[in-house]
């Protein structure tokens, strides 16, 4: 029995492989963080390093995440390699009692630090934990090509993207009734994109990063991966339809979106409907 026999590690690694197999993680693209439950932390403690590595100041604070633990992909690591060598690609980090610093307790055996987007993930975990009453555990960032392509040709507004995606596949309004937020192009890895994303994630569980990718959150791996997958599938249909060069003859009308919402018992963001 070792760290990699734990169910939570197996499911985390499977999600990394699933993302790689979808083609969303060229080179070191993308990152995944998971906030562990107390039981999961307890099951991991026997496998933690004898000596924790030094505390690192994140430059951001998430008081509601004080004392929590995360699994994270490593900065510069490739999703392609996670399954092959998890100890080199992943880490478990502990957050201090102020929610300001992290230290590595397991993994990254050849050195390194958590994803370059860790401050972004951390701040967004903080926002989503508050927004979901503690239900949010997963933050996932990937580079799905069709959605990125859409950011070159659609106005970069929450409304335009939410409507286009809802109308490109019938299950979309059920899967993300709140729609998607859109963050304009920004330098990745910094505080600015973290703050802009947090602003969106106060009310959305998905934020498009223009000319870059998608940032999603959820309570578990299935729901979070499924959200990324559904949004990208919808974007693919949008791109395919527009790539024909043919005139659009029909779409899902706004009243049909309302009918889906009614029958499936979900609340669509009303201001996005005509
Ligand atoms: O981890 O995707 O946005 C590499 C990235 C940064
Ligand atoms: Zn990225």
PDB file of C-alpha atoms and ligand atoms in Angstrom:
ATOM      1  CA  UNK A   1       0.000   0.000   0.000  1.00  0.00           C
ATOM      2  CA  UNK A   2       1.417   3.375  -1.021  1.00  0.00           C
ATOM      3  CA  UNK A   3       0.285   6.869  -1.933  1.00  0.00           C
ATOM      4  CA  UNK A   4      -0.543   5.796  -5.490  1.00  0.00           C
ATOM      5  CA  UNK A   5      -2.863   3.037  -4.282  1.00  0.00           C
ATOM      6  CA  UNK A   6      -5.195   5.596  -2.717  1.00  0.00           C
ATOM      7  CA  UNK A   7      -8.464   5.930  -4.594  1.00  0.00           C
ATOM      8  CA  UNK A   8      -8.232   9.723  -4.634  1.00  0.00           C
ATOM      9  CA  UNK A   9      -4.794   9.637  -6.320  1.00  0.00           C
ATOM     10  CA  UNK A  10      -6.037   7.126  -8.894  1.00  0.00           C
ATOM     11  CA  UNK A  11      -9.014   9.313  -9.760  1.00  0.00           C
ATOM     12  CA  UNK A  12      -6.882  12.484  -9.949  1.00  0.00           C
ATOM     13  CA  UNK A  13      -4.377  10.763 -12.258  1.00  0.00           C
ATOM     14  CA  UNK A  14      -7.183   9.375 -14.423  1.00  0.00           C
ATOM     15  CA  UNK A  15      -8.518  12.897 -14.954  1.00  0.00           C
ATOM     16  CA  UNK A  16      -5.059  14.076 -16.079  1.00  0.00           C
ATOM     17  CA  UNK A  17      -4.878  11.205 -18.587  1.00  0.00           C
ATOM     18  CA  UNK A  18      -8.424  11.893 -19.791  1.00  0.00           C
ATOM     19  CA  UNK A  19      -7.510  15.533 -20.479  1.00  0.00           C
ATOM     20  CA  UNK A  20      -4.332  14.512 -22.282  1.00  0.00           C
ATOM     21  CA  UNK A  21      -6.291  12.004 -24.400  1.00  0.00           C
ATOM     22  CA  UNK A  22      -8.737  14.755 -25.393  1.00  0.00           C
ATOM     23  CA  UNK A  23      -5.844  16.793 -26.821  1.00  0.00           C
ATOM     24  CA  UNK A  24      -6.296  19.647 -24.372  1.00  0.00           C
ATOM     25  CA  UNK A  25      -2.777  19.556 -22.860  1.00  0.00           C
ATOM     26  CA  UNK A  26      -0.045  20.116 -25.427  1.00  0.00           C
ATOM     27  CA  UNK A  27       3.403  20.255 -23.792  1.00  0.00           C
ATOM     28  CA  UNK A  28       2.929  21.689 -20.263  1.00  0.00           C
ATOM     29  CA  UNK A  29      -0.456  23.247 -21.038  1.00  0.00           C
ATOM     30  CA  UNK A  30      -3.153  23.198 -18.381  1.00  0.00           C
ATOM     31  CA  UNK A  31      -3.288  22.507 -14.660  1.00  0.00           C
ATOM     32  CA  UNK A  32      -5.486  20.717 -12.123  1.00  0.00           C
ATOM     33  CA  UNK A  33      -5.952  21.242  -8.388  1.00  0.00           C
ATOM     34  CA  UNK A  34      -8.104  19.259  -5.957  1.00  0.00           C
ATOM     35  CA  UNK A  35      -8.958  20.273  -2.373  1.00  0.00           C
ATOM     36  CA  UNK A  36      -8.693  17.151  -0.227  1.00  0.00           C
ATOM     37  CA  UNK A  37     -11.253  16.109   2.382  1.00  0.00           C
ATOM     38  CA  UNK A  38     -10.067  15.605   5.990  1.00  0.00           C
ATOM     39  CA  UNK A  39     -10.441  11.826   5.558  1.00  0.00           C
ATOM     40  CA  UNK A  40      -8.329  11.864   2.404  1.00  0.00           C
ATOM     41  CA  UNK A  41      -5.614  13.902   4.134  1.00  0.00           C
ATOM     42  CA  UNK A  42      -5.602  11.419   7.025  1.00  0.00           C
ATOM     43  CA  UNK A  43      -5.223   8.507   4.580  1.00  0.00           C
ATOM     44  CA  UNK A  44      -2.242  10.271   2.930  1.00  0.00           C
ATOM     45  CA  UNK A  45      -0.323  11.332   6.030  1.00  0.00           C
ATOM     46  CA  UNK A  46       1.570   8.009   6.392  1.00  0.00           C
ATOM     47  CA  UNK A  47       3.032   8.601   2.929  1.00  0.00           C
ATOM     48  CA  UNK A  48       4.032  12.267   3.337  1.00  0.00           C
ATOM     49  CA  UNK A  49       7.755  13.169   3.262  1.00  0.00           C
ATOM     50  CA  UNK A  50       9.447  12.868   6.657  1.00  0.00           C
ATOM     51  CA  UNK A  51      10.497  16.543   6.369  1.00  0.00           C
ATOM     52  CA  UNK A  52       8.018  19.027   4.848  1.00  0.00           C
ATOM     53  CA  UNK A  53       9.617  21.432   2.382  1.00  0.00           C
ATOM     54  CA  UNK A  54       9.809  25.169   3.327  1.00  0.00           C
ATOM     55  CA  UNK A  55       6.772  27.424   3.406  1.00  0.00           C
ATOM     56  CA  UNK A  56       6.307  29.536   0.247  1.00  0.00           C
ATOM     57  CA  UNK A  57       4.358  32.808   0.342  1.00  0.00           C
ATOM     58  CA  UNK A  58       1.704  32.813  -2.411  1.00  0.00           C
ATOM     59  CA  UNK A  59       1.284  36.603  -2.472  1.00  0.00           C
ATOM     60  CA  UNK A  60      -2.495  36.072  -2.136  1.00  0.00           C
ATOM     61  CA  UNK A  61      -4.690  35.111   0.810  1.00  0.00           C
ATOM     62  CA  UNK A  62      -7.626  32.740   1.104  1.00  0.00           C
ATOM     63  CA  UNK A  63      -8.607  32.761   4.781  1.00  0.00           C
ATOM     64  CA  UNK A  64     -11.367  30.186   4.226  1.00  0.00           C
ATOM     65  CA  UNK A  65      -8.716  27.728   2.937  1.00  0.00           C
ATOM     66  CA  UNK A  66      -6.411  27.967   5.964  1.00  0.00           C
ATOM     67  CA  UNK A  67      -5.127  24.519   6.891  1.00  0.00           C
ATOM     68  CA  UNK A  68      -6.444  22.803   3.770  1.00  0.00           C
ATOM     69  CA  UNK A  69      -4.504  20.449   1.516  1.00  0.00           C
ATOM     70  CA  UNK A  70      -4.453  20.262  -2.293  1.00  0.00           C
ATOM     71  CA  UNK A  71      -3.202  17.896  -4.941  1.00  0.00           C
ATOM     72  CA  UNK A  72      -1.670  19.965  -7.755  1.00  0.00           C
ATOM     73  CA  UNK A  73       0.059  19.400 -11.051  1.00  0.00           C
ATOM     74  CA  UNK A  74       3.633  20.727 -11.049  1.00  0.00           C
ATOM     75  CA  UNK A  75       4.799  23.867 -12.802  1.00  0.00           C
ATOM     76  CA  UNK A  76       6.269  22.996 -16.207  1.00  0.00           C
ATOM     77  CA  UNK A  77       5.112  19.367 -15.936  1.00  0.00           C
ATOM     78  CA  UNK A  78       3.340  17.645 -18.834  1.00  0.00           C
ATOM     79  CA  UNK A  79      -0.135  16.054 -18.408  1.00  0.00           C
ATOM     80  CA  UNK A  80       1.135  13.398 -20.823  1.00  0.00           C
ATOM     81  CA  UNK A  81       3.598  12.217 -18.172  1.00  0.00           C
ATOM     82  CA  UNK A  82       1.370  12.242 -15.090  1.00  0.00           C
ATOM     83  CA  UNK A  83       0.219   8.624 -15.340  1.00  0.00           C
ATOM     84  CA  UNK A  84       3.737   7.431 -16.220  1.00  0.00           C
ATOM     85  CA  UNK A  85       5.470   9.204 -13.331  1.00  0.00           C
ATOM     86  CA  UNK A  86       3.057  10.779 -10.854  1.00  0.00           C
ATOM     87  CA  UNK A  87       5.728  11.328  -8.168  1.00  0.00           C
ATOM     88  CA  UNK A  88       7.666  13.546 -10.581  1.00  0.00           C
ATOM     89  CA  UNK A  89       4.636  15.402 -12.004  1.00  0.00           C
ATOM     90  CA  UNK A  90       2.353  15.986  -9.027  1.00  0.00           C
ATOM     91  CA  UNK A  91       2.489  17.271  -5.476  1.00  0.00           C
ATOM     92  CA  UNK A  92       0.375  17.506  -2.351  1.00  0.00           C
ATOM     93  CA  UNK A  93       0.623  20.881  -0.655  1.00  0.00           C
ATOM     94  CA  UNK A  94      -0.491  22.058   2.768  1.00  0.00           C
ATOM     95  CA  UNK A  95      -1.799  25.614   3.295  1.00  0.00           C
ATOM     96  CA  UNK A  96      -0.752  27.437   6.482  1.00  0.00           C
ATOM     97  CA  UNK A  97      -3.099  28.623   9.220  1.00  0.00           C
ATOM     98  CA  UNK A  98      -3.424  32.089   7.654  1.00  0.00           C
ATOM     99  CA  UNK A  99      -4.224  30.909   4.116  1.00  0.00           C
ATOM    100  CA  UNK A 100      -1.132  32.698   2.766  1.00  0.00           C
ATOM    101  CA  UNK A 101       1.636  30.120   2.311  1.00  0.00           C
ATOM    102  CA  UNK A 102       1.939  26.564   1.040  1.00  0.00           C
ATOM    103  CA  UNK A 103       4.494  23.838   1.610  1.00  0.00           C
ATOM    104  CA  UNK A 104       4.983  20.594  -0.308  1.00  0.00           C
ATOM    105  CA  UNK A 105       4.300  17.438   1.705  1.00  0.00           C
ATOM    106  CA  UNK A 106       4.568  14.830  -1.065  1.00  0.00           C
ATOM    107  CA  UNK A 107       5.611  14.478  -4.716  1.00  0.00           C
ATOM    108  CA  UNK A 108       7.732  16.536  -7.141  1.00  0.00           C
ATOM    109  CA  UNK A 109      10.549  14.158  -6.187  1.00  0.00           C
ATOM    110  CA  UNK A 110      12.895  15.780  -8.691  1.00  0.00           C
ATOM    111  CA  UNK A 111      12.175  19.285  -7.420  1.00  0.00           C
ATOM    112  CA  UNK A 112       9.820  21.989  -8.604  1.00  0.00           C
ATOM    113  CA  UNK A 113       6.746  23.760  -7.368  1.00  0.00           C
ATOM    114  CA  UNK A 114       2.975  23.568  -7.911  1.00  0.00           C
ATOM    115  CA  UNK A 115       1.506  24.864 -11.183  1.00  0.00           C
ATOM    116  CA  UNK A 116       2.399  28.396 -12.297  1.00  0.00           C
ATOM    117  CA  UNK A 117      -1.338  29.076 -11.991  1.00  0.00           C
ATOM    118  CA  UNK A 118      -1.438  27.963  -8.330  1.00  0.00           C
ATOM    119  CA  UNK A 119      -2.203  31.476  -6.979  1.00  0.00           C
ATOM    120  CA  UNK A 120      -5.016  31.664  -9.557  1.00  0.00           C
ATOM    121  CA  UNK A 121      -6.333  28.234  -8.582  1.00  0.00           C
ATOM    122  CA  UNK A 122      -6.003  28.997  -4.875  1.00  0.00           C
ATOM    123  CA  UNK A 123      -7.881  32.307  -5.070  1.00  0.00           C
ATOM    124  CA  UNK A 124     -10.564  30.731  -7.214  1.00  0.00           C
ATOM    125  CA  UNK A 125     -10.942  27.803  -4.817  1.00  0.00           C
ATOM    126  CA  UNK A 126     -11.475  30.424  -2.120  1.00  0.00           C
ATOM    127  CA  UNK A 127     -14.150  32.194  -4.189  1.00  0.00           C
ATOM    128  CA  UNK A 128     -15.886  28.960  -5.272  1.00  0.00           C
ATOM    129  CA  UNK A 129     -15.831  27.435  -1.765  1.00  0.00           C
ATOM    130  CA  UNK A 130     -17.624  30.579  -0.568  1.00  0.00           C
ATOM    131  CA  UNK A 131     -20.043  30.576  -3.546  1.00  0.00           C
ATOM    132  CA  UNK A 132     -20.959  26.878  -3.176  1.00  0.00           C
ATOM    133  CA  UNK A 133     -21.089  26.534   0.611  1.00  0.00           C
ATOM    134  CA  UNK A 134     -17.960  24.386   0.599  1.00  0.00           C
ATOM    135  CA  UNK A 135     -19.050  22.040  -2.207  1.00  0.00           C
ATOM    136  CA  UNK A 136     -16.376  23.091  -4.751  1.00  0.00           C
ATOM    137  CA  UNK A 137     -13.250  20.909  -4.660  1.00  0.00           C
ATOM    138  CA  UNK A 138     -11.819  20.920  -8.185  1.00  0.00           C
ATOM    139  CA  UNK A 139     -10.363  23.667 -10.373  1.00  0.00           C
ATOM    140  CA  UNK A 140      -9.266  22.643 -13.865  1.00  0.00           C
ATOM    141  CA  UNK A 141      -7.632  24.654 -16.621  1.00  0.00           C
ATOM    142  CA  UNK A 142      -7.133  23.310 -20.159  1.00  0.00           C
ATOM    143  CA  UNK A 143      -6.494  24.482 -23.723  1.00  0.00           C
ATOM    144  CA  UNK A 144      -9.423  23.095 -25.780  1.00  0.00           C
ATOM    145  CA  UNK A 145      -8.908  24.213 -29.381  1.00  0.00           C
ATOM    146  CA  UNK A 146     -12.459  24.867 -30.568  1.00  0.00           C
ATOM    147  CA  UNK A 147     -13.361  27.107 -27.663  1.00  0.00           C
ATOM    148  CA  UNK A 148     -10.102  29.033 -28.118  1.00  0.00           C
ATOM    149  CA  UNK A 149     -10.922  29.436 -31.828  1.00  0.00           C
ATOM    150  CA  UNK A 150     -14.287  30.962 -30.895  1.00  0.00           C
ATOM    151  CA  UNK A 151     -12.490  33.704 -28.960  1.00  0.00           C
ATOM    152  CA  UNK A 152     -11.145  35.085 -32.264  1.00  0.00           C
ATOM    153  CA  UNK A 153     -14.506  35.564 -33.912  1.00  0.00           C
ATOM    154  CA  UNK A 154     -17.165  36.182 -31.245  1.00  0.00           C
ATOM    155  CA  UNK A 155     -17.455  39.356 -29.147  1.00  0.00           C
ATOM    156  CA  UNK A 156     -15.755  38.664 -25.801  1.00  0.00           C
ATOM    157  CA  UNK A 157     -18.841  39.028 -23.622  1.00  0.00           C
ATOM    158  CA  UNK A 158     -20.372  36.601 -21.117  1.00  0.00           C
ATOM    159  CA  UNK A 159     -23.684  36.943 -22.939  1.00  0.00           C
ATOM    160  CA  UNK A 160     -22.405  36.228 -26.457  1.00  0.00           C
ATOM    161  CA  UNK A 161     -20.445  33.153 -25.373  1.00  0.00           C
ATOM    162  CA  UNK A 162     -23.158  31.765 -23.109  1.00  0.00           C
ATOM    163  CA  UNK A 163     -25.804  32.096 -25.825  1.00  0.00           C
ATOM    164  CA  UNK A 164     -23.622  30.638 -28.584  1.00  0.00           C
ATOM    165  CA  UNK A 165     -22.692  27.641 -26.404  1.00  0.00           C
ATOM    166  CA  UNK A 166     -26.222  27.032 -25.075  1.00  0.00           C
ATOM    167  CA  UNK A 167     -27.563  27.016 -28.631  1.00  0.00           C
ATOM    168  CA  UNK A 168     -24.913  24.673 -30.043  1.00  0.00           C
ATOM    169  CA  UNK A 169     -26.076  21.543 -28.203  1.00  0.00           C
ATOM    170  CA  UNK A 170     -29.356  20.853 -26.443  1.00  0.00           C
ATOM    171  CA  UNK A 171     -27.865  19.554 -23.181  1.00  0.00           C
ATOM    172  CA  UNK A 172     -25.782  22.726 -22.629  1.00  0.00           C
ATOM    173  CA  UNK A 173     -28.403  24.827 -20.825  1.00  0.00           C
ATOM    174  CA  UNK A 174     -28.886  21.888 -18.442  1.00  0.00           C
ATOM    175  CA  UNK A 175     -25.151  21.373 -17.811  1.00  0.00           C
ATOM    176  CA  UNK A 176     -24.235  25.065 -17.367  1.00  0.00           C
ATOM    177  CA  UNK A 177     -27.473  26.996 -16.819  1.00  0.00           C
ATOM    178  CA  UNK A 178     -25.474  29.880 -15.339  1.00  0.00           C
ATOM    179  CA  UNK A 179     -23.616  30.319 -18.637  1.00  0.00           C
ATOM    180  CA  UNK A 180     -19.898  31.076 -18.906  1.00  0.00           C
ATOM    181  CA  UNK A 181     -17.881  34.146 -17.984  1.00  0.00           C
ATOM    182  CA  UNK A 182     -15.342  35.587 -20.410  1.00  0.00           C
ATOM    183  CA  UNK A 183     -11.970  37.044 -19.375  1.00  0.00           C
ATOM    184  CA  UNK A 184     -10.214  39.186 -22.013  1.00  0.00           C
ATOM    185  CA  UNK A 185      -6.695  38.278 -23.124  1.00  0.00           C
ATOM    186  CA  UNK A 186      -4.234  38.648 -20.220  1.00  0.00           C
ATOM    187  CA  UNK A 187      -0.707  37.516 -19.375  1.00  0.00           C
ATOM    188  CA  UNK A 188      -1.014  34.006 -17.871  1.00  0.00           C
ATOM    189  CA  UNK A 189       0.256  33.073 -14.406  1.00  0.00           C
ATOM    190  CA  UNK A 190      -0.021  36.526 -12.829  1.00  0.00           C
ATOM    191  CA  UNK A 191      -2.155  38.234 -10.223  1.00  0.00           C
ATOM    192  CA  UNK A 192      -4.195  40.186 -12.808  1.00  0.00           C
ATOM    193  CA  UNK A 193      -5.625  37.110 -14.565  1.00  0.00           C
ATOM    194  CA  UNK A 194      -6.222  35.508 -11.151  1.00  0.00           C
ATOM    195  CA  UNK A 195      -8.242  38.518  -9.965  1.00  0.00           C
ATOM    196  CA  UNK A 196     -10.179  38.880 -13.232  1.00  0.00           C
ATOM    197  CA  UNK A 197     -11.045  35.163 -13.117  1.00  0.00           C
ATOM    198  CA  UNK A 198     -12.133  35.392  -9.471  1.00  0.00           C
ATOM    199  CA  UNK A 199     -14.500  38.216 -10.388  1.00  0.00           C
ATOM    200  CA  UNK A 200     -16.192  35.901 -12.929  1.00  0.00           C
ATOM    201  CA  UNK A 201     -16.104  32.829 -10.681  1.00  0.00           C
ATOM    202  CA  UNK A 202     -18.149  34.614  -8.016  1.00  0.00           C
ATOM    203  CA  UNK A 203     -21.179  33.839 -10.187  1.00  0.00           C
ATOM    204  CA  UNK A 204     -19.976  31.434 -12.927  1.00  0.00           C
ATOM    205  CA  UNK A 205     -18.448  27.965 -12.592  1.00  0.00           C
ATOM    206  CA  UNK A 206     -16.612  28.362 -15.917  1.00  0.00           C
ATOM    207  CA  UNK A 207     -14.486  31.214 -17.273  1.00  0.00           C
ATOM    208  CA  UNK A 208     -13.195  31.446 -20.845  1.00  0.00           C
ATOM    209  CA  UNK A 209      -9.674  32.882 -21.138  1.00  0.00           C
ATOM    210  CA  UNK A 210      -9.560  34.636 -24.511  1.00  0.00           C
ATOM    211  CA  UNK A 211      -7.007  33.194 -26.959  1.00  0.00           C
ATOM    212  CA  UNK A 212      -5.870  30.847 -24.169  1.00  0.00           C
ATOM    213  CA  UNK A 213      -8.339  28.294 -22.821  1.00  0.00           C
ATOM    214  CA  UNK A 214     -10.982  27.490 -20.233  1.00  0.00           C
ATOM    215  CA  UNK A 215     -11.038  27.525 -16.429  1.00  0.00           C
ATOM    216  CA  UNK A 216     -13.746  25.411 -14.714  1.00  0.00           C
ATOM    217  CA  UNK A 217     -14.690  24.396 -11.184  1.00  0.00           C
ATOM    218  CA  UNK A 218     -16.842  21.714  -9.623  1.00  0.00           C
ATOM    219  CA  UNK A 219     -17.531  19.470  -6.651  1.00  0.00           C
ATOM    220  CA  UNK A 220     -15.779  16.371  -8.053  1.00  0.00           C
ATOM    221  CA  UNK A 221     -13.728  15.111 -11.007  1.00  0.00           C
ATOM    222  CA  UNK A 222     -16.694  13.783 -13.009  1.00  0.00           C
ATOM    223  CA  UNK A 223     -18.691  17.011 -12.864  1.00  0.00           C
ATOM    224  CA  UNK A 224     -15.669  19.243 -13.481  1.00  0.00           C
ATOM    225  CA  UNK A 225     -14.250  17.190 -16.359  1.00  0.00           C
ATOM    226  CA  UNK A 226     -17.788  16.873 -17.731  1.00  0.00           C
ATOM    227  CA  UNK A 227     -18.193  20.653 -17.699  1.00  0.00           C
ATOM    228  CA  UNK A 228     -14.949  21.188 -19.631  1.00  0.00           C
ATOM    229  CA  UNK A 229     -15.932  18.402 -22.034  1.00  0.00           C
ATOM    230  CA  UNK A 230     -19.480  19.682 -22.614  1.00  0.00           C
ATOM    231  CA  UNK A 231     -18.370  23.274 -23.231  1.00  0.00           C
ATOM    232  CA  UNK A 232     -15.651  22.187 -25.665  1.00  0.00           C
ATOM    233  CA  UNK A 233     -18.015  19.810 -27.488  1.00  0.00           C
ATOM    234  CA  UNK A 234     -20.478  22.644 -27.907  1.00  0.00           C
ATOM    235  CA  UNK A 235     -17.691  24.927 -29.160  1.00  0.00           C
ATOM    236  CA  UNK A 236     -16.702  22.226 -31.654  1.00  0.00           C
ATOM    237  CA  UNK A 237     -20.249  22.080 -33.017  1.00  0.00           C
ATOM    238  CA  UNK A 238     -20.331  25.882 -33.258  1.00  0.00           C
ATOM    239  CA  UNK A 239     -17.023  25.922 -35.146  1.00  0.00           C
ATOM    240  CA  UNK A 240     -18.082  23.037 -37.430  1.00  0.00           C
ATOM    241  CA  UNK A 241     -21.369  24.706 -38.309  1.00  0.00           C
ATOM    242  CA  UNK A 242     -19.719  28.058 -39.000  1.00  0.00           C
ATOM    243  CA  UNK A 243     -16.886  26.430 -40.952  1.00  0.00           C
ATOM    244  CA  UNK A 244     -19.338  25.130 -43.558  1.00  0.00           C
ATOM    245  CA  UNK A 245     -19.743  28.712 -44.735  1.00  0.00           C
ATOM    246  CA  UNK A 246     -23.442  27.967 -45.166  1.00  0.00           C
ATOM    247  CA  UNK A 247     -26.126  30.273 -43.844  1.00  0.00           C
ATOM    248  CA  UNK A 248     -27.662  29.213 -40.516  1.00  0.00           C
ATOM    249  CA  UNK A 249     -31.238  28.118 -41.260  1.00  0.00           C
ATOM    250  CA  UNK A 250     -32.306  27.173 -37.723  1.00  0.00           C
ATOM    251  CA  UNK A 251     -31.044  27.138 -34.166  1.00  0.00           C
ATOM    252  CA  UNK A 252     -32.381  26.547 -30.647  1.00  0.00           C
ATOM    253  CA  UNK A 253     -34.663  29.526 -30.039  1.00  0.00           C
ATOM    254  CA  UNK A 254     -34.759  31.392 -26.728  1.00  0.00           C
ATOM    255  CA  UNK A 255     -38.185  30.009 -25.904  1.00  0.00           C
ATOM    256  CA  UNK A 256     -36.822  26.509 -26.472  1.00  0.00           C
ATOM    257  CA  UNK A 257     -34.028  27.259 -23.993  1.00  0.00           C
ATOM    258  CA  UNK A 258     -36.727  28.339 -21.532  1.00  0.00           C
ATOM    259  CA  UNK A 259     -38.635  25.099 -22.191  1.00  0.00           C
ATOM    260  CA  UNK A 260     -35.522  23.010 -21.476  1.00  0.00           C
ATOM    261  CA  UNK A 261     -34.923  24.945 -18.252  1.00  0.00           C
ATOM    262  CA  UNK A 262     -38.526  24.425 -17.178  1.00  0.00           C
ATOM    263  CA  UNK A 263     -38.597  20.678 -17.860  1.00  0.00           C
ATOM    264  CA  UNK A 264     -35.171  19.990 -16.356  1.00  0.00           C
ATOM    265  CA  UNK A 265     -35.728  22.237 -13.355  1.00  0.00           C
ATOM    266  CA  UNK A 266     -32.731  24.518 -13.877  1.00  0.00           C
ATOM    267  CA  UNK A 267     -32.529  28.301 -13.633  1.00  0.00           C
ATOM    268  CA  UNK A 268     -31.066  29.923 -16.758  1.00  0.00           C
ATOM    269  CA  UNK A 269     -29.375  33.294 -16.358  1.00  0.00           C
ATOM    270  CA  UNK A 270     -32.350  35.339 -17.464  1.00  0.00           C
ATOM    271  CA  UNK A 271     -30.426  38.424 -18.608  1.00  0.00           C
ATOM    272  CA  UNK A 272     -28.757  36.291 -21.300  1.00  0.00           C
ATOM    273  CA  UNK A 273     -32.100  35.441 -22.927  1.00  0.00           C
ATOM    274  CA  UNK A 274     -33.939  37.598 -25.462  1.00  0.00           C
TER     275      UNK A 274
HETATM  276  O1  LIG B   1       0.422  25.422 -17.040  1.00  0.00           O
HETATM  277  O2  LIG B   1      -1.601  26.389 -19.120  1.00  0.00           O
HETATM  278  O3  LIG B   1      -1.860  28.871 -18.275  1.00  0.00           O
HETATM  279  C1  LIG B   1       0.555  26.069 -18.264  1.00  0.00           C
HETATM  280  C2  LIG B   1      -0.650  26.866 -18.538  1.00  0.00           C
HETATM  281  C3  LIG B   1      -0.644  28.254 -18.061  1.00  0.00           C
HETATM  282 ZN1  LIG B   2      -2.999  27.736 -19.913  1.00  0.00          ZN
END
